[in-house]
Amino acid sequence: MQLYIGSAYDLEERCKAHRTKPRWPHIARRTEEWFERRGIAHREELKAVAVEGARYNAMGAPGYRMPNTDAVRRRKELAPLQQKLIEESGEIGEAARQAAAGRGAPWGAAVKAGEIAAIEFLEDTGLFAGAIKERRTRLGTAYRTRDTALS
């Protein structure tokens, strides 16, 4: 058995990209484990690569060095900002949940209103397209607008 471990905001898009790789015909199954935050997922990915000895993973393998590319440098530069925005989205979501509950919304509707507010905040940043798509899919609001989602 050959193992590849990866993380992605948009799993289907990531799999499409991997279909061009020589290892693709050897893939027999796929399992998924979701984490609330990207940093947690990344740490778990690196631990799994080390423990499982994933043959097709370079990142996390002994001796791996992160490439020094513009994309990698940009991700490193944006990481603190992205973390701050994720934290702010949680605060905005909690405020929206409390506001909805204060207007008498049932608990589930108030929670959903908070989740939608957090998603829309992140969406407005333009930095989290894959994560937003995944959150909307999990929430079941992929095609709702602000007006219809909260009414």
PDB file of N, CA, C and O in Angstrom, residues 89 92 113-126 132 135-136 139 141 144-150:
ATOM      1  N   SER A  89     -13.338  36.744  12.722  1.00  0.00           N
ATOM      2  CA  SER A  89     -14.565  36.141  12.194  1.00  0.00           C
ATOM      3  C   SER A  89     -15.312  35.401  13.295  1.00  0.00           C
ATOM      4  O   SER A  89     -16.539  35.410  13.331  1.00  0.00           O
ATOM      5  N   ILE A  92     -17.091  38.059  15.351  1.00  0.00           N
ATOM      6  CA  ILE A  92     -18.247  38.571  14.602  1.00  0.00           C
ATOM      7  C   ILE A  92     -19.370  37.539  14.597  1.00  0.00           C
ATOM      8  O   ILE A  92     -20.538  37.872  14.786  1.00  0.00           O
ATOM      9  N   ALA A 113     -26.976  31.814  12.079  1.00  0.00           N
ATOM     10  CA  ALA A 113     -26.772  33.226  11.759  1.00  0.00           C
ATOM     11  C   ALA A 113     -25.344  33.646  12.094  1.00  0.00           C
ATOM     12  O   ALA A 113     -24.702  34.381  11.334  1.00  0.00           O
ATOM     13  N   GLY A 114     -24.827  33.163  13.216  1.00  0.00           N
ATOM     14  CA  GLY A 114     -23.448  33.459  13.590  1.00  0.00           C
ATOM     15  C   GLY A 114     -22.451  32.864  12.617  1.00  0.00           C
ATOM     16  O   GLY A 114     -21.476  33.518  12.230  1.00  0.00           O
ATOM     17  N   GLU A 115     -22.695  31.636  12.204  1.00  0.00           N
ATOM     18  CA  GLU A 115     -21.798  30.987  11.239  1.00  0.00           C
ATOM     19  C   GLU A 115     -21.817  31.710   9.903  1.00  0.00           C
ATOM     20  O   GLU A 115     -20.774  31.910   9.270  1.00  0.00           O
ATOM     21  N   ILE A 116     -22.989  32.124   9.470  1.00  0.00           N
ATOM     22  CA  ILE A 116     -23.106  32.853   8.201  1.00  0.00           C
ATOM     23  C   ILE A 116     -22.370  34.194   8.292  1.00  0.00           C
ATOM     24  O   ILE A 116     -21.652  34.576   7.363  1.00  0.00           O
ATOM     25  N   ALA A 117     -22.517  34.890   9.402  1.00  0.00           N
ATOM     26  CA  ALA A 117     -21.830  36.181   9.569  1.00  0.00           C
ATOM     27  C   ALA A 117     -20.314  35.993   9.509  1.00  0.00           C
ATOM     28  O   ALA A 117     -19.605  36.785   8.875  1.00  0.00           O
ATOM     29  N   ALA A 118     -19.816  34.944  10.154  1.00  0.00           N
ATOM     30  CA  ALA A 118     -18.371  34.678  10.135  1.00  0.00           C
ATOM     31  C   ALA A 118     -17.902  34.361   8.716  1.00  0.00           C
ATOM     32  O   ALA A 118     -16.863  34.861   8.265  1.00  0.00           O
ATOM     33  N   ILE A 119     -18.665  33.545   8.005  1.00  0.00           N
ATOM     34  CA  ILE A 119     -18.324  33.195   6.622  1.00  0.00           C
ATOM     35  C   ILE A 119     -18.303  34.444   5.748  1.00  0.00           C
ATOM     36  O   ILE A 119     -17.373  34.653   4.972  1.00  0.00           O
ATOM     37  N   GLU A 120     -19.318  35.280   5.872  1.00  0.00           N
ATOM     38  CA  GLU A 120     -19.391  36.478   5.035  1.00  0.00           C
ATOM     39  C   GLU A 120     -18.256  37.452   5.340  1.00  0.00           C
ATOM     40  O   GLU A 120     -17.719  38.086   4.438  1.00  0.00           O
ATOM     41  N   PHE A 121     -17.860  37.542   6.591  1.00  0.00           N
ATOM     42  CA  PHE A 121     -16.715  38.378   6.943  1.00  0.00           C
ATOM     43  C   PHE A 121     -15.462  37.861   6.239  1.00  0.00           C
ATOM     44  O   PHE A 121     -14.713  38.634   5.624  1.00  0.00           O
ATOM     45  N   LEU A 122     -15.215  36.558   6.333  1.00  0.00           N
ATOM     46  CA  LEU A 122     -14.041  35.975   5.673  1.00  0.00           C
ATOM     47  C   LEU A 122     -14.122  36.135   4.157  1.00  0.00           C
ATOM     48  O   LEU A 122     -13.110  36.397   3.499  1.00  0.00           O
ATOM     49  N   GLU A 123     -15.306  35.980   3.625  1.00  0.00           N
ATOM     50  CA  GLU A 123     -15.506  36.127   2.188  1.00  0.00           C
ATOM     51  C   GLU A 123     -15.106  37.530   1.729  1.00  0.00           C
ATOM     52  O   GLU A 123     -14.471  37.687   0.680  1.00  0.00           O
ATOM     53  N   ASP A 124     -15.444  38.528   2.511  1.00  0.00           N
ATOM     54  CA  ASP A 124     -15.134  39.911   2.161  1.00  0.00           C
ATOM     55  C   ASP A 124     -13.633  40.194   2.138  1.00  0.00           C
ATOM     56  O   ASP A 124     -13.198  41.148   1.498  1.00  0.00           O
ATOM     57  N   THR A 125     -12.821  39.371   2.815  1.00  0.00           N
ATOM     58  CA  THR A 125     -11.374  39.594   2.817  1.00  0.00           C
ATOM     59  C   THR A 125     -10.736  39.167   1.503  1.00  0.00           C
ATOM     60  O   THR A 125      -9.665  39.651   1.156  1.00  0.00           O
ATOM     61  N   GLY A 126     -11.357  38.214   0.791  1.00  0.00           N
ATOM     62  CA  GLY A 126     -10.780  37.702  -0.447  1.00  0.00           C
ATOM     63  C   GLY A 126      -9.619  36.744  -0.234  1.00  0.00           C
ATOM     64  O   GLY A 126      -8.931  36.372  -1.189  1.00  0.00           O
ATOM     65  N   ILE A 132     -13.944  29.095   2.627  1.00  0.00           N
ATOM     66  CA  ILE A 132     -15.327  29.597   2.585  1.00  0.00           C
ATOM     67  C   ILE A 132     -16.221  28.599   1.875  1.00  0.00           C
ATOM     68  O   ILE A 132     -17.320  28.294   2.347  1.00  0.00           O
ATOM     69  N   ARG A 135     -16.848  25.762   4.265  1.00  0.00           N
ATOM     70  CA  ARG A 135     -17.755  26.151   5.355  1.00  0.00           C
ATOM     71  C   ARG A 135     -19.190  26.279   4.856  1.00  0.00           C
ATOM     72  O   ARG A 135     -20.119  25.854   5.520  1.00  0.00           O
ATOM     73  N   ARG A 136     -19.361  26.885   3.684  1.00  0.00           N
ATOM     74  CA  ARG A 136     -20.717  27.021   3.128  1.00  0.00           C
ATOM     75  C   ARG A 136     -21.313  25.650   2.815  1.00  0.00           C
ATOM     76  O   ARG A 136     -22.503  25.427   3.043  1.00  0.00           O
ATOM     77  N   LEU A 139     -22.358  24.096   5.992  1.00  0.00           N
ATOM     78  CA  LEU A 139     -23.497  24.815   6.554  1.00  0.00           C
ATOM     79  C   LEU A 139     -24.762  24.620   5.723  1.00  0.00           C
ATOM     80  O   LEU A 139     -25.867  24.794   6.204  1.00  0.00           O
ATOM     81  N   THR A 141     -25.422  26.401   2.942  1.00  0.00           N
ATOM     82  CA  THR A 141     -25.880  27.701   2.454  1.00  0.00           C
ATOM     83  C   THR A 141     -25.087  28.137   1.232  1.00  0.00           C
ATOM     84  O   THR A 141     -24.901  29.329   1.006  1.00  0.00           O
ATOM     85  N   ARG A 144     -27.092  30.759  -0.895  1.00  0.00           N
ATOM     86  CA  ARG A 144     -27.926  31.771  -0.267  1.00  0.00           C
ATOM     87  C   ARG A 144     -27.231  33.106  -0.243  1.00  0.00           C
ATOM     88  O   ARG A 144     -26.012  33.192  -0.185  1.00  0.00           O
ATOM     89  N   THR A 145     -27.989  34.146  -0.239  1.00  0.00           N
ATOM     90  CA  THR A 145     -27.421  35.480  -0.109  1.00  0.00           C
ATOM     91  C   THR A 145     -27.597  35.941   1.323  1.00  0.00           C
ATOM     92  O   THR A 145     -28.321  35.311   2.112  1.00  0.00           O
ATOM     93  N   ARG A 146     -27.003  37.039   1.664  1.00  0.00           N
ATOM     94  CA  ARG A 146     -27.158  37.577   3.018  1.00  0.00           C
ATOM     95  C   ARG A 146     -28.618  37.808   3.348  1.00  0.00           C
ATOM     96  O   ARG A 146     -29.079  37.494   4.431  1.00  0.00           O
ATOM     97  N   ASP A 147     -29.356  38.372   2.425  1.00  0.00           N
ATOM     98  CA  ASP A 147     -30.764  38.703   2.680  1.00  0.00           C
ATOM     99  C   ASP A 147     -31.600  37.457   2.955  1.00  0.00           C
ATOM    100  O   ASP A 147     -32.383  37.435   3.891  1.00  0.00           O
ATOM    101  N   THR A 148     -31.424  36.418   2.165  1.00  0.00           N
ATOM    102  CA  THR A 148     -32.263  35.243   2.359  1.00  0.00           C
ATOM    103  C   THR A 148     -31.756  34.368   3.484  1.00  0.00           C
ATOM    104  O   THR A 148     -32.522  33.665   4.118  1.00  0.00           O
ATOM    105  N   ALA A 149     -30.446  34.384   3.751  1.00  0.00           N
ATOM    106  CA  ALA A 149     -29.896  33.501   4.790  1.00  0.00           C
ATOM    107  C   ALA A 149     -30.357  33.909   6.174  1.00  0.00           C
ATOM    108  O   ALA A 149     -30.537  33.054   7.037  1.00  0.00           O
ATOM    109  N   LEU A 150     -30.544  35.189   6.413  1.00  0.00           N
ATOM    110  CA  LEU A 150     -30.874  35.636   7.755  1.00  0.00           C
ATOM    111  C   LEU A 150     -32.358  35.923   7.949  1.00  0.00           C
ATOM    112  O   LEU A 150     -32.782  36.282   9.017  1.00  0.00           O
TER     113      LEU A 150
END
